[in-house]
mmCIF file of C-alpha atoms in Angstrom:
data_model
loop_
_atom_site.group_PDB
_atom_site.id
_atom_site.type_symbol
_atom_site.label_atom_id
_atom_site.label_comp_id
_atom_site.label_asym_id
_atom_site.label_seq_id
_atom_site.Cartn_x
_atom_site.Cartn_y
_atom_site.Cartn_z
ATOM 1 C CA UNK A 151 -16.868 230.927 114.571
ATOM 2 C CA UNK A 152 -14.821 233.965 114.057
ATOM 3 C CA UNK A 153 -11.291 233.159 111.914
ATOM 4 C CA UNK A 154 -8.475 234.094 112.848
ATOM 5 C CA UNK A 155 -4.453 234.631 111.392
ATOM 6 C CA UNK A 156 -1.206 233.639 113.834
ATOM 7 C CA UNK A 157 2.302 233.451 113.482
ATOM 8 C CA UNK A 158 5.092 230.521 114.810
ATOM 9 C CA UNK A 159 8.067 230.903 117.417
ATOM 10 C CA UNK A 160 10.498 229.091 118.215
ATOM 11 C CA UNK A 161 12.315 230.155 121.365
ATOM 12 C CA UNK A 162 15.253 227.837 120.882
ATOM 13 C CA UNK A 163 16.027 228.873 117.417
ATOM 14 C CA UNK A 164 15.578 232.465 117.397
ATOM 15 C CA UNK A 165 16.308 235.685 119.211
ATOM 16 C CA UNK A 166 14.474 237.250 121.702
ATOM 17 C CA UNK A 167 14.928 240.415 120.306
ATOM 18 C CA UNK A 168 13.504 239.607 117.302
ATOM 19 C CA UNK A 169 10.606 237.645 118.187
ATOM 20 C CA UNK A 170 9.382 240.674 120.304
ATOM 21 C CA UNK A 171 9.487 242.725 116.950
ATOM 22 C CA UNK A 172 8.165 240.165 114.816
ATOM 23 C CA UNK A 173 5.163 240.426 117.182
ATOM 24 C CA UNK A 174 4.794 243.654 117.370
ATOM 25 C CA UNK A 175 4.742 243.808 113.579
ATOM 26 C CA UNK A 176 2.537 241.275 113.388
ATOM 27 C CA UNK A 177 -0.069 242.868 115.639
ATOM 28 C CA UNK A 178 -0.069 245.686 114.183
ATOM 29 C CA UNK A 179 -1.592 243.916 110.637
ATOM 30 C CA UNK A 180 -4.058 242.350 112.829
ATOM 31 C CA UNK A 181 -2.666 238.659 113.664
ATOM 32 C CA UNK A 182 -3.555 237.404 117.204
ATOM 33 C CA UNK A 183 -2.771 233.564 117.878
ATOM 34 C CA UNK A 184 0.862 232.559 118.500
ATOM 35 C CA UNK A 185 2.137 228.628 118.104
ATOM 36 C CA UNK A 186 5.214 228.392 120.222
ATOM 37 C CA UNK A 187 7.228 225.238 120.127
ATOM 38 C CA UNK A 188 8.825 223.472 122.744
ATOM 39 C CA UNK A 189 9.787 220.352 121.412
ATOM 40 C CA UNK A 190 13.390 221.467 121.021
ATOM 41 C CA UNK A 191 13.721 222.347 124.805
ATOM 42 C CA UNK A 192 17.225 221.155 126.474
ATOM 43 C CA UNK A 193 17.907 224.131 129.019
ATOM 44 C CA UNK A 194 17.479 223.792 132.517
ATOM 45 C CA UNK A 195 13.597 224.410 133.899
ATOM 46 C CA UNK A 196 14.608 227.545 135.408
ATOM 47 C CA UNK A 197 15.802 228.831 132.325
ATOM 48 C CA UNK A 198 12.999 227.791 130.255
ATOM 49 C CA UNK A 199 10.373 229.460 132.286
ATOM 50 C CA UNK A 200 11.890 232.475 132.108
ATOM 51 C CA UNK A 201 12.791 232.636 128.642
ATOM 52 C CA UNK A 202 8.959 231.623 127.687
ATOM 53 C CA UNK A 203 7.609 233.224 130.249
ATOM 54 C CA UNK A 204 8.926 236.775 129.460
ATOM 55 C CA UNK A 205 7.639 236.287 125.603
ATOM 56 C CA UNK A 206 4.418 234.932 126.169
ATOM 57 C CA UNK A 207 3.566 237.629 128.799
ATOM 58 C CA UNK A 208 4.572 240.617 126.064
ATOM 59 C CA UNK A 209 2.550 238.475 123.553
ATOM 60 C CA UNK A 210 -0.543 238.769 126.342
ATOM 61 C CA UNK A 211 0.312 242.227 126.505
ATOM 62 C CA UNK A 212 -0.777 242.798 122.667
ATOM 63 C CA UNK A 213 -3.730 240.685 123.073
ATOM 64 C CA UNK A 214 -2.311 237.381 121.482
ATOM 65 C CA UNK A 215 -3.596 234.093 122.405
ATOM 66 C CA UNK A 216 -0.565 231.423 122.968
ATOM 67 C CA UNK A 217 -0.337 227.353 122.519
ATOM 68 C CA UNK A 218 2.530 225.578 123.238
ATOM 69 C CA UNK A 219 3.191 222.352 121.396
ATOM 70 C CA UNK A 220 4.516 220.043 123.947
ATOM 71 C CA UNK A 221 5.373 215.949 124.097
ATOM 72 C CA UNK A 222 5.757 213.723 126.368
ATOM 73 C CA UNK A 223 9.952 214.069 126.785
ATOM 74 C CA UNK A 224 9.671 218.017 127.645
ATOM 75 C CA UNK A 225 7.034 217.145 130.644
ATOM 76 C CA UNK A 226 9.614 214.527 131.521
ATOM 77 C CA UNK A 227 12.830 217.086 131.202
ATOM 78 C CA UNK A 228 11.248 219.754 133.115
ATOM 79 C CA UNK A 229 9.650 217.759 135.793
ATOM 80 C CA UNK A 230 6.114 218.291 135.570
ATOM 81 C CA UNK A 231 3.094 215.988 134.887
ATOM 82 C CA UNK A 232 -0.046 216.244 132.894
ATOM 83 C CA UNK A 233 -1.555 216.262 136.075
ATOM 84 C CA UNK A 234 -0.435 219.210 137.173
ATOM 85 C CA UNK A 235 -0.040 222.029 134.412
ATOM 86 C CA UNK A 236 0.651 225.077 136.703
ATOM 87 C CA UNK A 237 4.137 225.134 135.018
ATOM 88 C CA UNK A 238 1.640 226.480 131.701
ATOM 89 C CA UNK A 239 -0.813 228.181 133.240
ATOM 90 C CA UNK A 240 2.616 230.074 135.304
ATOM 91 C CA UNK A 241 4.177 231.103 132.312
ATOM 92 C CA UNK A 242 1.499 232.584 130.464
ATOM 93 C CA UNK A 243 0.131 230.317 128.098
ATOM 94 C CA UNK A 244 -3.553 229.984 126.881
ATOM 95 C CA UNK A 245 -2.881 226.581 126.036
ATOM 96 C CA UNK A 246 -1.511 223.294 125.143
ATOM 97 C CA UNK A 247 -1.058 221.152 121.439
ATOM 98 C CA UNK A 248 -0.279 217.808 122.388
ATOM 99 C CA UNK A 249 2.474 216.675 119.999
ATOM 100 C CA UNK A 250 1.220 212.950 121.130
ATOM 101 C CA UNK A 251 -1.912 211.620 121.892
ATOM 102 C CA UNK A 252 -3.203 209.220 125.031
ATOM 103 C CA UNK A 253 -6.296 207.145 125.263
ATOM 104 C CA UNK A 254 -9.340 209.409 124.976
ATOM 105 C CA UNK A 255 -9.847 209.584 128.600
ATOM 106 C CA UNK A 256 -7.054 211.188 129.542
ATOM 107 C CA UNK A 257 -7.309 214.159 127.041
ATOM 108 C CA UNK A 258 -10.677 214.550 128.122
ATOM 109 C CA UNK A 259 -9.956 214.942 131.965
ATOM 110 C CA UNK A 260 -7.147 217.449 130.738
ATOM 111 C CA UNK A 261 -10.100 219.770 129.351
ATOM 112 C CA UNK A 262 -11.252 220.149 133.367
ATOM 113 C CA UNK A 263 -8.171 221.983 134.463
ATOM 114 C CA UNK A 264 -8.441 224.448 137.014
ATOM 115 C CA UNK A 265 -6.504 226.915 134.737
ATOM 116 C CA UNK A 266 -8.610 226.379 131.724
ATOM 117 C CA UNK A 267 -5.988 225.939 129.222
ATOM 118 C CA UNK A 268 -7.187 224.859 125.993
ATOM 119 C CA UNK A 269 -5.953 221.241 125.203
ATOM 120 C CA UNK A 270 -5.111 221.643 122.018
ATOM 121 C CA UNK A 271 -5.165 218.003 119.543
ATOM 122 C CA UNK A 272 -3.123 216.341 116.183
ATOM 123 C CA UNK A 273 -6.038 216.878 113.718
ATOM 124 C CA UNK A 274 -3.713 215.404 110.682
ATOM 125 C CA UNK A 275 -5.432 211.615 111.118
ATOM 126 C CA UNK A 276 -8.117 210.393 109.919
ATOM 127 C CA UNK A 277 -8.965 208.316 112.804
ATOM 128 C CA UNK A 278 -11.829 208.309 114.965
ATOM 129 C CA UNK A 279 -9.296 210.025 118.045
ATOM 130 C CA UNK A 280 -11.661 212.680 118.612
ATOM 131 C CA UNK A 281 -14.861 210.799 118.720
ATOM 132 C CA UNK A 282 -13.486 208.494 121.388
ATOM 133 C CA UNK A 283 -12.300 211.728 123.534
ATOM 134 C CA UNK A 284 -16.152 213.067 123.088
ATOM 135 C CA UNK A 285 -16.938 209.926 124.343
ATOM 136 C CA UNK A 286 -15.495 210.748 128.005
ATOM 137 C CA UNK A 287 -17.619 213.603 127.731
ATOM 138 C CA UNK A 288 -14.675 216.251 127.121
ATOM 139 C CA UNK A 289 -14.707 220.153 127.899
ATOM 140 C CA UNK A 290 -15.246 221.301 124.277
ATOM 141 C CA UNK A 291 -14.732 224.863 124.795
ATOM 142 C CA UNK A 292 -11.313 224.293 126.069
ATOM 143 C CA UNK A 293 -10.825 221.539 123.396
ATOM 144 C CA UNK A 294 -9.068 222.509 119.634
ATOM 145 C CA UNK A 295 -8.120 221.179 116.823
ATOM 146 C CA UNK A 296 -4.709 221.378 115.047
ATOM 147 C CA UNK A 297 -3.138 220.090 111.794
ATOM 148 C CA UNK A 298 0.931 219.343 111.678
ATOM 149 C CA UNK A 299 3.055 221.129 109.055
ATOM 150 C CA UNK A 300 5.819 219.159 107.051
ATOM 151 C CA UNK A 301 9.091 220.723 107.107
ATOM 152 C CA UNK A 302 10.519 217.991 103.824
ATOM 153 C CA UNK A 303 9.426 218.363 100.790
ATOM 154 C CA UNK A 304 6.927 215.982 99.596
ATOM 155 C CA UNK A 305 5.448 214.966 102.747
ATOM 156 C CA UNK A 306 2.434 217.132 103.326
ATOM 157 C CA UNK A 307 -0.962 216.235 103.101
ATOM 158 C CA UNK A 308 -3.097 215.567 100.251
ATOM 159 C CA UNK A 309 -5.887 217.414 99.890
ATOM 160 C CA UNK A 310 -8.659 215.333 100.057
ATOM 161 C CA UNK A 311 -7.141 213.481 102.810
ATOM 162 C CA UNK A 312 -6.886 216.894 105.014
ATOM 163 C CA UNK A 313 -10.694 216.999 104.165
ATOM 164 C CA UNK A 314 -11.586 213.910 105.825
ATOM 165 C CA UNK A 315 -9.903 214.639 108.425
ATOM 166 C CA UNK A 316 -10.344 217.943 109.046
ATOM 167 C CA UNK A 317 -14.209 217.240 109.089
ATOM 168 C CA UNK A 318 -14.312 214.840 111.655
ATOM 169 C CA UNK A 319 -13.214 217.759 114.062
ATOM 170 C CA UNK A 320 -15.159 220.904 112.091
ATOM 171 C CA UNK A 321 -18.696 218.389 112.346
ATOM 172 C CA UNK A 322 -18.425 218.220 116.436
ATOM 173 C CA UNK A 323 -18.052 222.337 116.411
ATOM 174 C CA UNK A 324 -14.497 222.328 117.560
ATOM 175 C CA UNK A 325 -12.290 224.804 116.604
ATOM 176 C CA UNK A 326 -9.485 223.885 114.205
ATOM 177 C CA UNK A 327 -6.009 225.523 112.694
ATOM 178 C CA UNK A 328 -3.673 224.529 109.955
ATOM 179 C CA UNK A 329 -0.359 225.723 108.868
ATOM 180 C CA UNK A 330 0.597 227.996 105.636
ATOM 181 C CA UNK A 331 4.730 228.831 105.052
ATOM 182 C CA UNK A 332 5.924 231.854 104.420
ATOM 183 C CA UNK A 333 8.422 232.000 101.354
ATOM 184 C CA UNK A 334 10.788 233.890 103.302
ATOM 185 C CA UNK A 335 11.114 232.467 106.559
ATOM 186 C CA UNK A 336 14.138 230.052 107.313
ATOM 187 C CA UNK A 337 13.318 228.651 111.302
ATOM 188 C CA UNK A 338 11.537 226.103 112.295
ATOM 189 C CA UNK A 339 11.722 223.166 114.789
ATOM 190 C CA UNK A 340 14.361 220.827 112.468
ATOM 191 C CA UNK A 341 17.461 221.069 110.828
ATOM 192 C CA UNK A 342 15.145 220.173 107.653
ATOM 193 C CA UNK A 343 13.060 223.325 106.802
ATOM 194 C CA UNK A 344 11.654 223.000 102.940
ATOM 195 C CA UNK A 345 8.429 225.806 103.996
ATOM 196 C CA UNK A 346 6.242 224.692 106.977
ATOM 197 C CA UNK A 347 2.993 223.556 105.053
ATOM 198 C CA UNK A 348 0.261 221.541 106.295
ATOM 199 C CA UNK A 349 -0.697 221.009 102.679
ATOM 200 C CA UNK A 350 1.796 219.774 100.147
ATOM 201 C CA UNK A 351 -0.317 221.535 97.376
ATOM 202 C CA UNK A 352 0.648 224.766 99.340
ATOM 203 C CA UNK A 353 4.320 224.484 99.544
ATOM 204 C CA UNK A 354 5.162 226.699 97.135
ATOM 205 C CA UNK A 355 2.248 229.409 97.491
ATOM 206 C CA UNK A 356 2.147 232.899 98.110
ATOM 207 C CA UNK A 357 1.137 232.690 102.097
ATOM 208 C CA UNK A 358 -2.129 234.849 100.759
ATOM 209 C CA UNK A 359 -3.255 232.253 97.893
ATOM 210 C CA UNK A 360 -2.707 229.313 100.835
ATOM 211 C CA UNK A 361 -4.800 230.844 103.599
ATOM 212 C CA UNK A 362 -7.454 231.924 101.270
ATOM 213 C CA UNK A 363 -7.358 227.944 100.124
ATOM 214 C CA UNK A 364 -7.809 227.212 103.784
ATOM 215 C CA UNK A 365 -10.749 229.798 104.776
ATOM 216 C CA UNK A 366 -12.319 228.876 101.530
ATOM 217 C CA UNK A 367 -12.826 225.022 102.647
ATOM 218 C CA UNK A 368 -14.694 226.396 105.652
ATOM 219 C CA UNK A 369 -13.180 224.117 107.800
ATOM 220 C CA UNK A 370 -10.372 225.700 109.653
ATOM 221 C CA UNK A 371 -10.433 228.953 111.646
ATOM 222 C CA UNK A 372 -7.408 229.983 112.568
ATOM 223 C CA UNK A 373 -4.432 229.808 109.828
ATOM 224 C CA UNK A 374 -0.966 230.119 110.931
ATOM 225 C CA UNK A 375 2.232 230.562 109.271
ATOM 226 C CA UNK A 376 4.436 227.748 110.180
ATOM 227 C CA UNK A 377 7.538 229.340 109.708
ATOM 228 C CA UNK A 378 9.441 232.234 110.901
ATOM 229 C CA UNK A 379 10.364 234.902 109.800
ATOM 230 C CA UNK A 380 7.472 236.007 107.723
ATOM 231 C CA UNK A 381 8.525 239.094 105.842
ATOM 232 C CA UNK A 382 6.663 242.587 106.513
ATOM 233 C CA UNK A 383 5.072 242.054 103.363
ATOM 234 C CA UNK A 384 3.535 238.721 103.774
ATOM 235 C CA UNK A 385 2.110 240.023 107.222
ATOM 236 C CA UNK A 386 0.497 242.889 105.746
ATOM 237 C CA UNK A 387 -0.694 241.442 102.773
ATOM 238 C CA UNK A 388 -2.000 238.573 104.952
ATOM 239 C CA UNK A 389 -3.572 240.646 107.420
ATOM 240 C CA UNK A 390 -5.505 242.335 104.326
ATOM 241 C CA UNK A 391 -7.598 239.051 103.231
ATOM 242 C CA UNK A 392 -10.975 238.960 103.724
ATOM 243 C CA UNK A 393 -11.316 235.533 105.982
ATOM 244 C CA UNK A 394 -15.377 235.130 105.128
ATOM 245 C CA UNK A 395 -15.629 235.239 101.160
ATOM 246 C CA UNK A 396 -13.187 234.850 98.633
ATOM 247 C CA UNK A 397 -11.224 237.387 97.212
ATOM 248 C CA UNK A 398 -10.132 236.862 93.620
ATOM 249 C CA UNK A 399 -6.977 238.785 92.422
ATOM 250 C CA UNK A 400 -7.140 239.699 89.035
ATOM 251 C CA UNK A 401 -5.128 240.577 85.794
ATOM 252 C CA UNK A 402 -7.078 242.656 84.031
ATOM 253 C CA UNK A 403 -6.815 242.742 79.777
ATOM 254 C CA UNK A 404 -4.775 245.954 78.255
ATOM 255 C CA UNK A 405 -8.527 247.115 76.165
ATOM 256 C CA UNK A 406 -10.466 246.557 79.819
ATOM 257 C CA UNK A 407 -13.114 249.557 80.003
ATOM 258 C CA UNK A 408 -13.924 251.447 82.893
ATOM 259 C CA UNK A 409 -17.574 249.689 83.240
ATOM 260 C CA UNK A 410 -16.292 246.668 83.020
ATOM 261 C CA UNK A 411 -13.471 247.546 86.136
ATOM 262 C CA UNK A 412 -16.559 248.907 88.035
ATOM 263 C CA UNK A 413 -18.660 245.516 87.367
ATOM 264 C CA UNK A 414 -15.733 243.512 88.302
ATOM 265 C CA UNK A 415 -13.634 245.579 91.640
ATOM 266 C CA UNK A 416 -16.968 247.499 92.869
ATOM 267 C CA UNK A 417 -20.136 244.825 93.500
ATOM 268 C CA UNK A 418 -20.586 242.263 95.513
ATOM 269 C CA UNK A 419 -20.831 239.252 93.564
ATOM 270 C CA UNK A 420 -23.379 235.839 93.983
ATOM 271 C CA UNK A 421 -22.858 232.792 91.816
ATOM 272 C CA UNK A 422 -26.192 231.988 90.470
ATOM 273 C CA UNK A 423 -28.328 228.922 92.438
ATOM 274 C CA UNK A 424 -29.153 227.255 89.292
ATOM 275 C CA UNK A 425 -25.391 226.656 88.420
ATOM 276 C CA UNK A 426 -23.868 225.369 84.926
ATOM 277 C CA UNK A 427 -20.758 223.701 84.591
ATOM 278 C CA UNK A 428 -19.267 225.912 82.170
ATOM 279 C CA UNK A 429 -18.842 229.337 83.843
ATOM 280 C CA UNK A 430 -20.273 230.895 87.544
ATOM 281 C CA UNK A 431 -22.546 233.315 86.840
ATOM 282 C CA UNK A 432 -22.767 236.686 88.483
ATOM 283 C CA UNK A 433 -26.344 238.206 87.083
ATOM 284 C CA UNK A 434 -27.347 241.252 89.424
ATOM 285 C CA UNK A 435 -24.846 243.036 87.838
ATOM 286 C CA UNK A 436 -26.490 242.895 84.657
ATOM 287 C CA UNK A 437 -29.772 244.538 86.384
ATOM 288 C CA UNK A 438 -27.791 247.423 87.714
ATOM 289 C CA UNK A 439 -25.466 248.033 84.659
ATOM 290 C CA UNK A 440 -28.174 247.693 81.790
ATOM 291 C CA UNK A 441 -28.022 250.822 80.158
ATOM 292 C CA UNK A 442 -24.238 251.223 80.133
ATOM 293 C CA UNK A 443 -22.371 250.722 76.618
ATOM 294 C CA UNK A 444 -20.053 247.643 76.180
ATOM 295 C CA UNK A 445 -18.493 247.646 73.019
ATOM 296 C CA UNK A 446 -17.075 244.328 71.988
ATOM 297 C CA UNK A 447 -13.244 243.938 72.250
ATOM 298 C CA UNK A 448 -11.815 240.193 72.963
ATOM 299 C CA UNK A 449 -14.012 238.523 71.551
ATOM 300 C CA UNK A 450 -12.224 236.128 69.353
ATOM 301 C CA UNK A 451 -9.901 233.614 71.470
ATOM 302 C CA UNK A 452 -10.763 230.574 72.970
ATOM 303 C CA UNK A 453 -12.184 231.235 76.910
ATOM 304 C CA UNK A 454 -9.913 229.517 79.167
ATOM 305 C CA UNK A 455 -10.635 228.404 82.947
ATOM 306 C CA UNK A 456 -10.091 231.223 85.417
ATOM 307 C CA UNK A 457 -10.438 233.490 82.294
ATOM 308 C CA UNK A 458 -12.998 236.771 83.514
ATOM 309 C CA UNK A 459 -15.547 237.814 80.865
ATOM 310 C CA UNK A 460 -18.656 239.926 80.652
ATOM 311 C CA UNK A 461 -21.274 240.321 78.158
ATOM 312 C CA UNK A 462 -21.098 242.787 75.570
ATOM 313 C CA UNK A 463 -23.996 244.752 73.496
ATOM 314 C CA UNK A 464 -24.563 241.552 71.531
ATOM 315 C CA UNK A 465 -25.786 239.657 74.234
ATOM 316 C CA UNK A 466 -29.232 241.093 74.703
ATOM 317 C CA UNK A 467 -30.378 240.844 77.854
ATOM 318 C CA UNK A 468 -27.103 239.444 79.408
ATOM 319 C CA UNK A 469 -24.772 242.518 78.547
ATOM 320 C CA UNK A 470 -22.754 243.188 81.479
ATOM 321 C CA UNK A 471 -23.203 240.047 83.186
ATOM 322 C CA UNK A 472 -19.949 238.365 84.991
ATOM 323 C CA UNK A 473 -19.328 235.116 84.359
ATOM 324 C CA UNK A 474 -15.820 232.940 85.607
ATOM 325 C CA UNK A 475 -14.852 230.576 82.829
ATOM 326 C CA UNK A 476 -14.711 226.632 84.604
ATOM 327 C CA UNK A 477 -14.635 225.077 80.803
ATOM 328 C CA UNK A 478 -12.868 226.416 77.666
ATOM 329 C CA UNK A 479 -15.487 228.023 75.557
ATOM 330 C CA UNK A 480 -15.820 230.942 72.364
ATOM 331 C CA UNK A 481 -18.828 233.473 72.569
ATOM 332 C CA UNK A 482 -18.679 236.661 70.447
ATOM 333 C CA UNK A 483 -21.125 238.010 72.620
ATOM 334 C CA UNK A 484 -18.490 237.909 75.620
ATOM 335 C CA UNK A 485 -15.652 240.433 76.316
ATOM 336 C CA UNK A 486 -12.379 238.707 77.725
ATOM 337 C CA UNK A 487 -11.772 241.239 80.775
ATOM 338 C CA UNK A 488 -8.921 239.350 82.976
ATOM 339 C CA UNK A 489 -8.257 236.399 84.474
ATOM 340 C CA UNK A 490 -7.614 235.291 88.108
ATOM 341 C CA UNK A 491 -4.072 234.989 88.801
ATOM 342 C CA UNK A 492 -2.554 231.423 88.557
ATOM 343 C CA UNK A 493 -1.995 230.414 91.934
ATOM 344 C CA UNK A 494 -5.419 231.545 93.223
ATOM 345 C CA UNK A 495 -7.442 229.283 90.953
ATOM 346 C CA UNK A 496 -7.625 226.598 93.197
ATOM 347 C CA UNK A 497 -10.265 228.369 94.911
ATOM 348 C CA UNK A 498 -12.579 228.024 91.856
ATOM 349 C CA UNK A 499 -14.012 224.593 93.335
ATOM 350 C CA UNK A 500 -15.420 226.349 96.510
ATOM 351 C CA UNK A 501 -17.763 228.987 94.903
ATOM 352 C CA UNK A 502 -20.533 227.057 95.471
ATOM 353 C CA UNK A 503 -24.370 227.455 94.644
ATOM 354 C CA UNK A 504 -25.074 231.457 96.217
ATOM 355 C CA UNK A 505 -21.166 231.830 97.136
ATOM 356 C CA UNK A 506 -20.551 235.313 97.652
ATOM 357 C CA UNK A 507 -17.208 236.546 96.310
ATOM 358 C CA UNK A 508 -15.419 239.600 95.268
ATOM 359 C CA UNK A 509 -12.415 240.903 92.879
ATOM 360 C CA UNK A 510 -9.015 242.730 93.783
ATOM 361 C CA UNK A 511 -6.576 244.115 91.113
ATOM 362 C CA UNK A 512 -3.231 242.098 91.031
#
């Protein structure tokens, strides 16, 4: 399933104006899902469905793909019923996230309408909610998957719960999103806006080290920054990420040679399928680097996890292989080259057996 990057609105919080700019800008750095919240709706209908209406249609216009997160009080205020969800389909929207769930059967006869809005679910609980929906034999192409985002401190997931649960919808094929926060953005839904994480651990990330986190599970395929606004910078640098192999940034050392840059920022790099716990191994390089010098230079320091080193002319026929350091370790025969920044190191645990990845210069 192709991945994709979005962006959050929030009508009644923010100004028209601005939204239209924020997504133009993002467009342009290649972001094309919107989540648009109307859980803070208290004008009258009219009023509303012009107002969401007039965005989402200049959204459409740039070739974004909109879901409203509804509840049960905003069908209520503006006088329409889940049977009926012209009022959606009139406005613009590709869809609906339903804030609150029903009994299975219901969410799976809301799949089947005529205006083939994607119903859009809470993926943050590990319950079996989705299996009973399949079970009314549900329109899964019209059917997502969405985590929340926790605006107070403290109160986002854990990360192995978000992997239980975010399997139970990635195993039936469904398409699933979660939530990064930008570090600049101040609106949200509440009055309570600590970042807009789906992930605790990510509260505090760069918006680049979070997503990467996310596509590097392999289980969600659309990331979306919770908050808004993002700043120009976090959009571009966002929209830069590769979303299909990880993308290391490193820190290179001061005595780094210009082999050793080429082995690291120019090849495509496969951990080894006979993996060791101490280090990944990238050994084609080796092959295609054989004959070039690589004088030793720090050598003598303790290897440290993240740490980037590559084998020097004393390591026979494993100069100028690439190896990530997982345990601490001291070779002579290995050159210290860089080491992946701090906050992207949580990403070591996903480069499996035959992972592709690749390096970036901080």
């Amino acid at each position: 399933m192709k991945r994709s990057l979005g962006i959050s609105l929030y009508p009644d919080h923010s100004d028209e104006k601005k939204d239209r700019e924020y997504i133009e800008t993002a467009h342009r750095y290649g972001f094309n899902r919107i989540f648009m919240s109307m859980l803070e709706v208290t004008e009258d209908p009219v009023i509303v469905q012009k107002k969401f209406q007039q965005l989402i249609l200049f959204a459409k216009s740039l070739g974004f793909e909109t879901i409203l997160d509804v509840a049960p009080a905003i069908f209520e205020q503006l006088g329409i019923s889940y049977d009926d969800l012209r009022f959606f389909h009139e406005i613009g929207a590709d869809g609906i996230r339903l804030d609150e769930g029903f009994d299975g059967r219901k969410e799976a006869a809301l799949t089947y309408n005529p205006y083939q809005l994607a119903i859009e679910l809470n993926m943050s609980n590990d319950v079996a909610y989705l299996d009973n929906i399949l079970t009314y034999q549900a329109n899964t192409p019209f059917l997502y998957g969405c985590h929340n985002f926790y605006p107070q401190e403290g109160t986002g997931l854990p990360y192995d719960f978000f992997e239980s649960c975010s399997k139970r919808f990635k195993n039936q094929g469904i398409r699933t999103a979660a939530f990064v926060t930008s570090q600049t953005g101040t609106i949200g839904p509440w009055d309570v806006n600590d970042g807009l994480a789906t992930l605790e651990i990510h509260r505090h990330l760069p918006v680049t080290a979070a997503a990467k986190h996310l596509f590097a599970t392999n289980l969600i395929d659309d990331v979306i920054i919770g908050n808004a606004y993002a700043s120009e910078k976090e959009l571009e640098a966002l929209g830069k990420i590769d979303r299909y192999q990880t993308v290391f940034t490193i820190e290179f050392v001061p005595r780094v040679n210009e082999v050793e840059r080429q082995i690291v920022l120019d090849e495509q790099h496969v951990r080894r399928g006979d993996i060791t716990a101490q280090v990944v191994r990238s050994t084609e390089v080796r092959k295609k680097y054989r004959m070039e010098e690589n004088k030793a230079h720090d050598t003598a320091v303790v290897f440290q996890r993240g740490d980037v080193v590559i084998g020097n002319d004393g390591f026979g026929k494993y100069k100028n292989e690439l190896q990530i350091v997982l345990e601490p370790h001291s070779d002579p025969r290995k050159n210290k080259v860089g080491t992946i920044v701090s906050e992207e190191q949580l990403l070591l645990p996903f480069i499996k057996p035959w992972s592709k990845f690749k390096f970036i210069e901080k």
